[in-house]
mmCIF file of C-alpha atoms in Angstrom:
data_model
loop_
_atom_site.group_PDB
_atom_site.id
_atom_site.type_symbol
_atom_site.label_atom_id
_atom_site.label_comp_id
_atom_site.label_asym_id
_atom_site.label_seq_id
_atom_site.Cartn_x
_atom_site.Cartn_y
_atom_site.Cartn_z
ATOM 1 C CA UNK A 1 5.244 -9.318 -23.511
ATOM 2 C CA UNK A 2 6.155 -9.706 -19.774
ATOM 3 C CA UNK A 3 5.746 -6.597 -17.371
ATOM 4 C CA UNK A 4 6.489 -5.910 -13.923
ATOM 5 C CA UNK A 5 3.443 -4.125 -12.985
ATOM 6 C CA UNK A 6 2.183 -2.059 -9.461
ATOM 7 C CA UNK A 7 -1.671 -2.635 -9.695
ATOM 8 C CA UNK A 8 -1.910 -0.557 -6.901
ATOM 9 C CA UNK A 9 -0.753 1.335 -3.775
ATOM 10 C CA UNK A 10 0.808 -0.803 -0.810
ATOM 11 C CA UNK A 11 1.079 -4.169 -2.510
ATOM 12 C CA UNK A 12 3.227 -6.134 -3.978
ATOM 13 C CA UNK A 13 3.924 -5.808 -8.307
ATOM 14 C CA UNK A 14 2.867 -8.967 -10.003
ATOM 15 C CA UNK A 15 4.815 -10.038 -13.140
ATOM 16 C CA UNK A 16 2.143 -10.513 -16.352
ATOM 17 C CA UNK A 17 1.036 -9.941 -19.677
ATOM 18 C CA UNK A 18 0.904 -7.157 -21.564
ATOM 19 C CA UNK A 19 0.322 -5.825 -25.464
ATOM 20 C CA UNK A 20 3.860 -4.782 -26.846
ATOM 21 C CA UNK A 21 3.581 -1.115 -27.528
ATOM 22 C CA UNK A 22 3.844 0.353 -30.832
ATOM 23 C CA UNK A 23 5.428 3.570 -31.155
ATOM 24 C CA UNK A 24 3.388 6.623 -32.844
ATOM 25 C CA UNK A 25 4.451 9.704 -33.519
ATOM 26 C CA UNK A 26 7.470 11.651 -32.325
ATOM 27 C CA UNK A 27 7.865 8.311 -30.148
ATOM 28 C CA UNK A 28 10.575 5.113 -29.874
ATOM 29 C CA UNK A 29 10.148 1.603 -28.339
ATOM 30 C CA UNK A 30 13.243 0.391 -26.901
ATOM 31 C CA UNK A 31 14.203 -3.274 -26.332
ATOM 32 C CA UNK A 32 15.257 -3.281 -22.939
ATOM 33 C CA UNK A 33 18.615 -4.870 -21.749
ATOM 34 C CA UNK A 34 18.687 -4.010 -18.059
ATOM 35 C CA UNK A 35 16.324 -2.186 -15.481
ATOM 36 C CA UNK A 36 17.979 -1.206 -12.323
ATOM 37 C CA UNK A 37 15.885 -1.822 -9.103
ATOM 38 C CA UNK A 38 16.077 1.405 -7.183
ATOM 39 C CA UNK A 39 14.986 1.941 -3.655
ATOM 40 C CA UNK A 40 12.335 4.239 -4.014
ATOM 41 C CA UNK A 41 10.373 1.243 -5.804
ATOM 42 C CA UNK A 42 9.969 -0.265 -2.199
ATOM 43 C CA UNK A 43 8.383 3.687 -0.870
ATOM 44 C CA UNK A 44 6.068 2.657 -4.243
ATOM 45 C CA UNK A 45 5.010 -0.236 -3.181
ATOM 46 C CA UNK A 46 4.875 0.208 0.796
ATOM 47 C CA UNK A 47 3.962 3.769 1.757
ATOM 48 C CA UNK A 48 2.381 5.580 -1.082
ATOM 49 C CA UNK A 49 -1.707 5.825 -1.399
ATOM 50 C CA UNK A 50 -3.952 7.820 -3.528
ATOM 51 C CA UNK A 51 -3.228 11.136 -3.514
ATOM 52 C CA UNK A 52 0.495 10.750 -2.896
ATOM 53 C CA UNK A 53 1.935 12.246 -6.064
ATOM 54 C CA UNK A 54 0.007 13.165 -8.841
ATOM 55 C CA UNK A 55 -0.258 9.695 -10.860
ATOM 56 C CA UNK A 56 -1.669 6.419 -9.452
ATOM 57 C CA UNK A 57 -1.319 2.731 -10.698
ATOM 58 C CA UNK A 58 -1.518 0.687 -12.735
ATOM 59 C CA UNK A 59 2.367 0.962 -14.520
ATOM 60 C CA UNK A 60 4.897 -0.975 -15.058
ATOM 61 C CA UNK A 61 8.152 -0.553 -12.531
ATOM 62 C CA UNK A 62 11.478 0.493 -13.378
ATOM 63 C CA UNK A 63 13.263 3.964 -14.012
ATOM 64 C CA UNK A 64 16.680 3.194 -14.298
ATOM 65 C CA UNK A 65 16.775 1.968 -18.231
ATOM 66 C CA UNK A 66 19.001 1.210 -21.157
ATOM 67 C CA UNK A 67 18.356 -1.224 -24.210
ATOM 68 C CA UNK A 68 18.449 -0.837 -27.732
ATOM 69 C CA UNK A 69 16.020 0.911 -30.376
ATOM 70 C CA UNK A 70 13.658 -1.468 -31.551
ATOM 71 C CA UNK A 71 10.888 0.812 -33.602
ATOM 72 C CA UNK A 72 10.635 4.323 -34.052
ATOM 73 C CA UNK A 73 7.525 6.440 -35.070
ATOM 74 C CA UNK A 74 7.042 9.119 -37.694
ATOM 75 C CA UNK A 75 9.298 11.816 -37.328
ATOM 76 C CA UNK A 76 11.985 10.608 -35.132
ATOM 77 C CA UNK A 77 15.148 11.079 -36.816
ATOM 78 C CA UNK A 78 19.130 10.548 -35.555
ATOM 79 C CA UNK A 79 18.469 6.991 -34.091
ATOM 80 C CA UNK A 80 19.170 3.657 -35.746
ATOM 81 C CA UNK A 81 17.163 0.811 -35.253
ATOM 82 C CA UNK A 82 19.609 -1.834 -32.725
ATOM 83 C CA UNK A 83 21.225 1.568 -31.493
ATOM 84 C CA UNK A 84 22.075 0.844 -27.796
ATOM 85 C CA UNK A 85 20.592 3.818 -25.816
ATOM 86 C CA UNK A 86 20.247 4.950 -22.224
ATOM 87 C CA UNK A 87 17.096 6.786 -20.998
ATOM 88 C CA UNK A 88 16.656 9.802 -19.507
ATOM 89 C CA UNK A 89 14.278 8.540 -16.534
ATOM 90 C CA UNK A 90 12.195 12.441 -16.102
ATOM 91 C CA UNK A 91 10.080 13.067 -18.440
ATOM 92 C CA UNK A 92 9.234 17.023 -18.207
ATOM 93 C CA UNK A 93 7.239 18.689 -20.482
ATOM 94 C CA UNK A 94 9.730 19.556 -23.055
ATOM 95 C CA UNK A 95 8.763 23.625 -23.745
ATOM 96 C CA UNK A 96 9.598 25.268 -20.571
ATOM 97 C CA UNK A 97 12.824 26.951 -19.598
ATOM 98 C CA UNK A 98 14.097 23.881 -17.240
ATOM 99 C CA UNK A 99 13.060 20.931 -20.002
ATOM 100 C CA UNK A 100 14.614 22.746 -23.286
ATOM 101 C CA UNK A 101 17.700 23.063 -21.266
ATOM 102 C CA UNK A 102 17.166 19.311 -20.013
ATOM 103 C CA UNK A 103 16.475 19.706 -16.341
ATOM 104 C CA UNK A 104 13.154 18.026 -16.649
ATOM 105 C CA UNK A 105 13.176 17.039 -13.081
ATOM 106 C CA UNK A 106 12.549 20.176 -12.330
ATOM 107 C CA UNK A 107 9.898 20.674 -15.176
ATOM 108 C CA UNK A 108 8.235 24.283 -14.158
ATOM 109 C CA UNK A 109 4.856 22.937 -16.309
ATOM 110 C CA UNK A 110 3.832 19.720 -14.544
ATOM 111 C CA UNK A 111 0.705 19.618 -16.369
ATOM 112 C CA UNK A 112 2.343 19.594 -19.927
ATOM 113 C CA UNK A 113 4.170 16.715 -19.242
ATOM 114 C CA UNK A 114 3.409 12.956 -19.790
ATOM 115 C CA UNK A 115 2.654 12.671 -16.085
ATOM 116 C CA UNK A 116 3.155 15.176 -13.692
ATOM 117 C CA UNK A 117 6.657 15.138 -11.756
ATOM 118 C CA UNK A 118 7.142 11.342 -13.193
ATOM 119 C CA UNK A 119 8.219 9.206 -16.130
ATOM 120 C CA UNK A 120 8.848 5.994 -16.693
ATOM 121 C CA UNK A 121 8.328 3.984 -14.445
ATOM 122 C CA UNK A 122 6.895 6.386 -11.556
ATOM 123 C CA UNK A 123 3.619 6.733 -13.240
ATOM 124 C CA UNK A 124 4.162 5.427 -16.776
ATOM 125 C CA UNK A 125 5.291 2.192 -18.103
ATOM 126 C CA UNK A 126 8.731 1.316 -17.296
ATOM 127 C CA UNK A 127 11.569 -0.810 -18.389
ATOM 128 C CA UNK A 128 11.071 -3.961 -16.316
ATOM 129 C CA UNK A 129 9.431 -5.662 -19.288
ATOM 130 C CA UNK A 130 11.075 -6.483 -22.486
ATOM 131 C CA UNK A 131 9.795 -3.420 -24.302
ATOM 132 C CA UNK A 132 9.432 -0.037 -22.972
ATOM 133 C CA UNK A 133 7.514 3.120 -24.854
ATOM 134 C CA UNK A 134 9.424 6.185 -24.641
ATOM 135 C CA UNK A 135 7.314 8.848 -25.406
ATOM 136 C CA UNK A 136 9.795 11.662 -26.544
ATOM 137 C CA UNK A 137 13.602 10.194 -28.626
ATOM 138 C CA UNK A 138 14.965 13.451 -26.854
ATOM 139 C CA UNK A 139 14.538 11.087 -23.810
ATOM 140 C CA UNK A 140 17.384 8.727 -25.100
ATOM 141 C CA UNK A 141 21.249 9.259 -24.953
ATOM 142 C CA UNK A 142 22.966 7.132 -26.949
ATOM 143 C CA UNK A 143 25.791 4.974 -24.796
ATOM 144 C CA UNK A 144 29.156 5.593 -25.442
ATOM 145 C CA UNK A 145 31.608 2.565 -26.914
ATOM 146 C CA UNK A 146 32.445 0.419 -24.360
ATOM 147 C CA UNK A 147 29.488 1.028 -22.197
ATOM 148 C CA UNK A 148 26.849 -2.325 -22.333
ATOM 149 C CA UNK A 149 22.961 -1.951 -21.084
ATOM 150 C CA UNK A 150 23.873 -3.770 -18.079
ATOM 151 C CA UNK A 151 26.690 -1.430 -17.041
ATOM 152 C CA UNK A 152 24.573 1.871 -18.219
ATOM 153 C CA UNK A 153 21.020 1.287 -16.878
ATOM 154 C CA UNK A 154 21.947 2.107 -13.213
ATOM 155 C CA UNK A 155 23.927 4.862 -13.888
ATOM 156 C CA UNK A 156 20.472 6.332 -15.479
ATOM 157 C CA UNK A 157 19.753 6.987 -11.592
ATOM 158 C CA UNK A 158 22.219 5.508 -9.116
ATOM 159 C CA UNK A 159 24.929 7.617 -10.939
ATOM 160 C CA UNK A 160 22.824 10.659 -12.633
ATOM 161 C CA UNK A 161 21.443 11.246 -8.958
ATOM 162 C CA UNK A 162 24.987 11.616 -6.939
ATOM 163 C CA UNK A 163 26.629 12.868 -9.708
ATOM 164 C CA UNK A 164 24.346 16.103 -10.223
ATOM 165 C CA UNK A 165 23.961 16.439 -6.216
ATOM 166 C CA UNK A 166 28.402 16.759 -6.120
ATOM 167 C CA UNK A 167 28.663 18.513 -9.741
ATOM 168 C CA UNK A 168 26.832 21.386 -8.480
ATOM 169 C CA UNK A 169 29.672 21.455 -5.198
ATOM 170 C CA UNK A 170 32.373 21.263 -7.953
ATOM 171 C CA UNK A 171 33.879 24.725 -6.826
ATOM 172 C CA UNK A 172 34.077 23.734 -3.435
ATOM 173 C CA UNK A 173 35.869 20.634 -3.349
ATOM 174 C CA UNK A 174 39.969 21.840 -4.726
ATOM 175 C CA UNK A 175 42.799 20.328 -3.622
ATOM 176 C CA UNK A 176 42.767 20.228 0.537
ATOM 177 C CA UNK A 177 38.987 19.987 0.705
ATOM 178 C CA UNK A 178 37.112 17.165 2.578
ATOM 179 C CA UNK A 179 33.700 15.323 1.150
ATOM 180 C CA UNK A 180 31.684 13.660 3.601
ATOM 181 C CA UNK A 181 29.031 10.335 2.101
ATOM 182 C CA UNK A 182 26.789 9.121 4.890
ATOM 183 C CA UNK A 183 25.333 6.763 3.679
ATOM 184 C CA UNK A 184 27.195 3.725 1.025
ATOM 185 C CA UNK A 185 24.017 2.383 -0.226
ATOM 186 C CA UNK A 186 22.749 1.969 -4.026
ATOM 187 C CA UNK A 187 24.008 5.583 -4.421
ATOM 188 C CA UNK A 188 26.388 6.371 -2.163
ATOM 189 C CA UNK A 189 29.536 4.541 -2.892
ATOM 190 C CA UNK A 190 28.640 5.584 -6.852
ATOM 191 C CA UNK A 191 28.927 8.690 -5.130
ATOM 192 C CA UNK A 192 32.625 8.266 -3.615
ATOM 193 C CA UNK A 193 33.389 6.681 -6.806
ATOM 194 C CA UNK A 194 32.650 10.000 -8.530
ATOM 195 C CA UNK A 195 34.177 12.007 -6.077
ATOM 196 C CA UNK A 196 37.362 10.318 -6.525
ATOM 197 C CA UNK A 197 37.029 10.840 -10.328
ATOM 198 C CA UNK A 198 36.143 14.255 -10.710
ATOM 199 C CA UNK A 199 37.369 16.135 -7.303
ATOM 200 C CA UNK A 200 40.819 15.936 -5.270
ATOM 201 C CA UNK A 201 38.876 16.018 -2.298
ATOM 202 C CA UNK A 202 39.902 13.736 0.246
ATOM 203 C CA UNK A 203 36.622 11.474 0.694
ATOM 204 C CA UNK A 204 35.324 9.958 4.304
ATOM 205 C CA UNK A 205 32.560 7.255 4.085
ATOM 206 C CA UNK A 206 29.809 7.140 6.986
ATOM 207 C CA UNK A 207 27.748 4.210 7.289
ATOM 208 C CA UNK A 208 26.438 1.969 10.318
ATOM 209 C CA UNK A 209 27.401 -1.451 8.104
ATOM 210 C CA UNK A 210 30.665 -2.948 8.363
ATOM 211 C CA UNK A 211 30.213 -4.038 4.702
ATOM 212 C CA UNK A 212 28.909 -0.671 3.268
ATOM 213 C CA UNK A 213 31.867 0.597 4.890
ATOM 214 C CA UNK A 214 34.332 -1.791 2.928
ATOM 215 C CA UNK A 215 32.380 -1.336 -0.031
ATOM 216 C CA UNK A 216 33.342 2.273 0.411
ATOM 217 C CA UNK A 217 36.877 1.259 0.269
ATOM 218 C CA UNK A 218 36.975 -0.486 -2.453
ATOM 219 C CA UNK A 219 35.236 2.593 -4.279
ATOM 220 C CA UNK A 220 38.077 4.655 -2.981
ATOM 221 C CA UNK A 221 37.058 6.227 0.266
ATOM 222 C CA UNK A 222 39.871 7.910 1.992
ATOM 223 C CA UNK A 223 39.178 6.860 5.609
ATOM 224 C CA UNK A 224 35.710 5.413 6.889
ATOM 225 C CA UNK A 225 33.790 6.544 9.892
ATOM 226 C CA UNK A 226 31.256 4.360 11.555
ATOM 227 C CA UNK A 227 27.808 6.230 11.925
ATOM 228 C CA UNK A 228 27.510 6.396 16.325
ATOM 229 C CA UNK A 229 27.903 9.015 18.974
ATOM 230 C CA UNK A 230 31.345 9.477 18.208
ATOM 231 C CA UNK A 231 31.194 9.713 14.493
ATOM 232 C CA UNK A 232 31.253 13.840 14.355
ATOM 233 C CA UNK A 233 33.971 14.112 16.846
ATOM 234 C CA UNK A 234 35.887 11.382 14.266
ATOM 235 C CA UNK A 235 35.403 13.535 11.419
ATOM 236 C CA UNK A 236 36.078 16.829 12.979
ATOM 237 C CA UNK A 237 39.409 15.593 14.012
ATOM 238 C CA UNK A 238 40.510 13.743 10.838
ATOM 239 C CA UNK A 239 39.929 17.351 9.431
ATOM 240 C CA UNK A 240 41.849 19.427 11.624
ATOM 241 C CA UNK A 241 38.640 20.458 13.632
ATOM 242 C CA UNK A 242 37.094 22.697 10.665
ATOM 243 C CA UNK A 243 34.944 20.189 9.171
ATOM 244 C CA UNK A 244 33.980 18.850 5.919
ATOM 245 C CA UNK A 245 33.627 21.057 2.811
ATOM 246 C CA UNK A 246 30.787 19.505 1.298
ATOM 247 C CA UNK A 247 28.108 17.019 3.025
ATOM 248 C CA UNK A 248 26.118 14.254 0.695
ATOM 249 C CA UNK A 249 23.559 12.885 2.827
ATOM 250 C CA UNK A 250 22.350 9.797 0.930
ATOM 251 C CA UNK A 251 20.100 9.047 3.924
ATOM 252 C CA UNK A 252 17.985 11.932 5.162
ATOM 253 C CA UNK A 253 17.259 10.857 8.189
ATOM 254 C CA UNK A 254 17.119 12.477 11.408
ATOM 255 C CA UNK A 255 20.457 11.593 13.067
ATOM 256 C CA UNK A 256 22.169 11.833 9.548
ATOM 257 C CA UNK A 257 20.843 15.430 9.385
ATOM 258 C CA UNK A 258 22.233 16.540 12.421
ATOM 259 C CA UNK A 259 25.456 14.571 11.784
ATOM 260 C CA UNK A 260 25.754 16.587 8.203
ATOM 261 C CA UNK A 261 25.286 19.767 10.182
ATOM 262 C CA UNK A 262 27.403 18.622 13.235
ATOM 263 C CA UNK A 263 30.747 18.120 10.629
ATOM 264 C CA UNK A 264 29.592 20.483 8.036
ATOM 265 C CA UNK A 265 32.700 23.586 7.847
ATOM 266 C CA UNK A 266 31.615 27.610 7.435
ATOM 267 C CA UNK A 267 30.739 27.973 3.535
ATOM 268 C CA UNK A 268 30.516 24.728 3.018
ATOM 269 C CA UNK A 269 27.286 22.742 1.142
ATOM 270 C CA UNK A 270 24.789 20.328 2.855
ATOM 271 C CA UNK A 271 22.929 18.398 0.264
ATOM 272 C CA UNK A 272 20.116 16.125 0.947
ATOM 273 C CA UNK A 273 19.577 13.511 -1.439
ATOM 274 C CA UNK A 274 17.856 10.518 0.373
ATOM 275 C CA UNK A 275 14.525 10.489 1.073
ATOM 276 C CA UNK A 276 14.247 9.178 4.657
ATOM 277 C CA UNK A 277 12.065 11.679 5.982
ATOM 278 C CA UNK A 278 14.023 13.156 8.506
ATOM 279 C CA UNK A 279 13.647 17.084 9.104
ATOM 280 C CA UNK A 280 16.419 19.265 9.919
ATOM 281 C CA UNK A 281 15.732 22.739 12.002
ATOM 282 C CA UNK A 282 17.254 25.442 10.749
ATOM 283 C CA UNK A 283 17.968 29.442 12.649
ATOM 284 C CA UNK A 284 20.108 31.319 13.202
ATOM 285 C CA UNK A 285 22.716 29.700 15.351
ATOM 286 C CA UNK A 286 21.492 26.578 14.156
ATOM 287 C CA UNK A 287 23.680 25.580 11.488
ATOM 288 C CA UNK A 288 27.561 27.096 10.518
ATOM 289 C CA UNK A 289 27.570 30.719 9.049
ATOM 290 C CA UNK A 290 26.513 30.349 5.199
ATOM 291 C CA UNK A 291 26.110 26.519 5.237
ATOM 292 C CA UNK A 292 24.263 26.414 1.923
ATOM 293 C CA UNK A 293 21.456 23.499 2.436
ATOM 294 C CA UNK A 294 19.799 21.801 -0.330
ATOM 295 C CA UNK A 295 17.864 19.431 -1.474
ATOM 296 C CA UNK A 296 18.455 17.723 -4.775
ATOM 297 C CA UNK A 297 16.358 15.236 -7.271
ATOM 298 C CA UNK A 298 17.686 13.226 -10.141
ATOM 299 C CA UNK A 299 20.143 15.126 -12.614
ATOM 300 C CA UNK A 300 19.858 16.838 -16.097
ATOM 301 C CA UNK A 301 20.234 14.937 -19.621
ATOM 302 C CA UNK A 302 23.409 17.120 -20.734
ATOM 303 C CA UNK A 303 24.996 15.661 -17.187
ATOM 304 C CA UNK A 304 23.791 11.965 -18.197
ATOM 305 C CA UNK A 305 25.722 12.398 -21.332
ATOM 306 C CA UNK A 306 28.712 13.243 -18.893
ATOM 307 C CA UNK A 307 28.038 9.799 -16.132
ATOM 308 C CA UNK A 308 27.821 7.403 -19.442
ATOM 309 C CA UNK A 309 30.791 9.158 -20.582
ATOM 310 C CA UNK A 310 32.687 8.238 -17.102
ATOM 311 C CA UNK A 311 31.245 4.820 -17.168
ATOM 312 C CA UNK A 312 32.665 4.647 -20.458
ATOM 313 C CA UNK A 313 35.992 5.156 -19.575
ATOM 314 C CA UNK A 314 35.609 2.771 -15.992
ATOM 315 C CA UNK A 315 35.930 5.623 -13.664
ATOM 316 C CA UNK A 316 32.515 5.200 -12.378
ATOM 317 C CA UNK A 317 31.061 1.505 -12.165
ATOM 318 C CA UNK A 318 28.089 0.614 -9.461
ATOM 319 C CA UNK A 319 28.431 -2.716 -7.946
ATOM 320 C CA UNK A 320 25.667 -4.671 -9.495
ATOM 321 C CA UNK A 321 23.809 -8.052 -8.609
ATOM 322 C CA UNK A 322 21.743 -9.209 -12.020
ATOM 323 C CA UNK A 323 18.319 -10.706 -11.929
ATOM 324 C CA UNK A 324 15.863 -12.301 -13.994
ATOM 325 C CA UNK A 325 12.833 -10.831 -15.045
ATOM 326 C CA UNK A 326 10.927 -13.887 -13.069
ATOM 327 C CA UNK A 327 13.188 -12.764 -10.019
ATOM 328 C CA UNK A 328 12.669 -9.481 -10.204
ATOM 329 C CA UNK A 329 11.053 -9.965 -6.537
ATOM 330 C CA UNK A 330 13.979 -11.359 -5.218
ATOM 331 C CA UNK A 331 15.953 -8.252 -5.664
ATOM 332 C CA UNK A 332 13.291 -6.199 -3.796
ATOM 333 C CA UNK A 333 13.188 -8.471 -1.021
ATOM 334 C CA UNK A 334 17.089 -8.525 -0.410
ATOM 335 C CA UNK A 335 16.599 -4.620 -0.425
ATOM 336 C CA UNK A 336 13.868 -4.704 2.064
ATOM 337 C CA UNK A 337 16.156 -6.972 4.429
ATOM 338 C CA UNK A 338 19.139 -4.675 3.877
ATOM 339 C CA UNK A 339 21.126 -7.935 2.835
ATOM 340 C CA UNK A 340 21.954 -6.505 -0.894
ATOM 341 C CA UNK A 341 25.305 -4.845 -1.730
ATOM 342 C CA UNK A 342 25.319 -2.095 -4.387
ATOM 343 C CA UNK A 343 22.635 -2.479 -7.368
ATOM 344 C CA UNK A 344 20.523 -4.455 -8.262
ATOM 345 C CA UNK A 345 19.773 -4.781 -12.080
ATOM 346 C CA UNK A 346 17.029 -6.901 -13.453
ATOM 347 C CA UNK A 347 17.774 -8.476 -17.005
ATOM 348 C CA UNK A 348 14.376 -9.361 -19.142
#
């Protein structure tokens, strides 16, 4: 079959050929339908080097999968051959506390899993190929009527990830509140879209783009702020000069750390979930009296169950650009160059 593989640290992936993989025990090969192309490929390919994270190439790309079960191995039960599934992108190691309850990202026994802190696709074969090898069925959710692979593979990561970053701000965000996105990239305006579906918080979109910014409109943002000097004093005033209840930082950059804490309100939640290397200092006087500030990554199996569920219904739907396998590249280049809108979701 055809794979998208890395063959190694700060290069480019090369599309080839590989052996199908035949499932053994406890394990299910999925036919893939879609593979989202997530930014964090591009730190994959650019930045990391040995030593990194705890896995190295080679492996095929792609994290953000959904298909259909193609073969199952001895003692797999409760899935159908031609089932269409989702999967569960962490793969933990399945005993401790955190995986039975299925918050493998946060797997407290690295060394039991598959591959420390990864899965498929970040250190294991992923789902840009026409076959994938999952190695545990608990891995796969089945999708919900009226949810296609297309629709579902992004939400595997570019909804699971916003979605568990607001769900755990759920008691902070009641009728009057104010959520603050910076950031309406590949997961921020799923993020307003969420917000709008699950919260009566009024929503204000941050980014430095004209079109994320209408993007962000379309996904339901109440008012849109463009990211400059005067972008705390905007959001301060639009509410009421206390600030915003809850902060999603889909950046995590330096100036979009101190603009989180700049328009972040007493009590309120500052959540980091983009990677952009920024630091943020924290003391006493610092930051506003019990700002809560965390850091979040990816989102628990029970809560994927919950983001196919709202895809399902057409609450929640990422904007999406398909590609071909062969043009896989293509995707990752207009993500490099900024030029790409929403998702982008490679078809095999």
């Amino acid at each position: 079959m055809r794979a998208l593989r890395l063959r190694q640290w700060k290069s480019e992936p090369e599309l080839m050929e590989v052996p199908e993989p035949t499932p053994g025990t406890g394990e299910v090969v999925v036919r893939i339908g879609a593979a989202g192309a997530c930014h964090s490929d591009l730190h994959l390919m650019d930045e990391f080097e040995p030593g990194s994270v705890p896995w190295n190439p080679p492996f095929t790309l792609g994290h953000e999968n959904a298909g259909w079960v193609h073969a199952v191995g001895d003692g797999v039960t409760g899935l159908t051959i031609g089932q269409p599934v989702a999967v569960y992108g962490p793969w933990g190691c399945g005993t401790c506390a955190r995986c039975r309850v299925g918050v493998d990202p946060y797997c407290e026994n690295p060394a039991g899993a598959p591959v420390p802190g990864g899965g498929g696709g970040l250190g294991l074969d992923g789902g840009m190929a026409e076959y994938e090898l999952v190695p545990d069925a608990r891995h796969l959710v089945p999708l919900p009527d009226g949810l296609d692979p297309v629709e579902a593979a992004p939400l595997t990561d570019a909804g699971l990830t916003p979605y568990h970053a607001i769900r755990r701000s759920w008691p902070k965000l009641p009728p009057g509140s104010t959520a603050v996105v910076i950031g309406v990239g590949g997961l921020g305006h799923v993020g307003v879209q969420i917000l709008k579906a699950t919260t009566a918080a009024r929503v204000i979109a941050v980014d430095t783009r004209a079109e994320a910014l209408r993007l962000a409109q379309e996904c339901g943002a109440d008012q849109t702020v463009t990211s400059g000097p005067n972008a705390a004093d905007e959001i301060r005033a639009a509410t009421g000069g206390r600030g915003a209840d809850v902060v999603l930082d889909f950046v995590g950059a330096d100036a979009t750390l101190a603009l989180g804490v700049a328009v972040a309100r007493t009590v309120g939640d500052l959540t980091i979930v983009g990677i952009g290397g920024g630091t943020l200092p924290v003391s006493f006087f610092s930051v506003p009296y019990e700002v809560s500030i965390a850091t979040t990554y990816w989102g628990s199996r029970p809560e994927l169950i919950e983001v196919l569920e709202l895809g399902a219904q057409g609450l929640i739907r990422p904007k999406t650009t398909t590609f071909a396998l062969d043009d896989a590249m293509d995707a990752y280049r207009q993500m490099r160059e900024g030029t790409l809108e929403g998702r982008a979701v490679i078809v095999p």
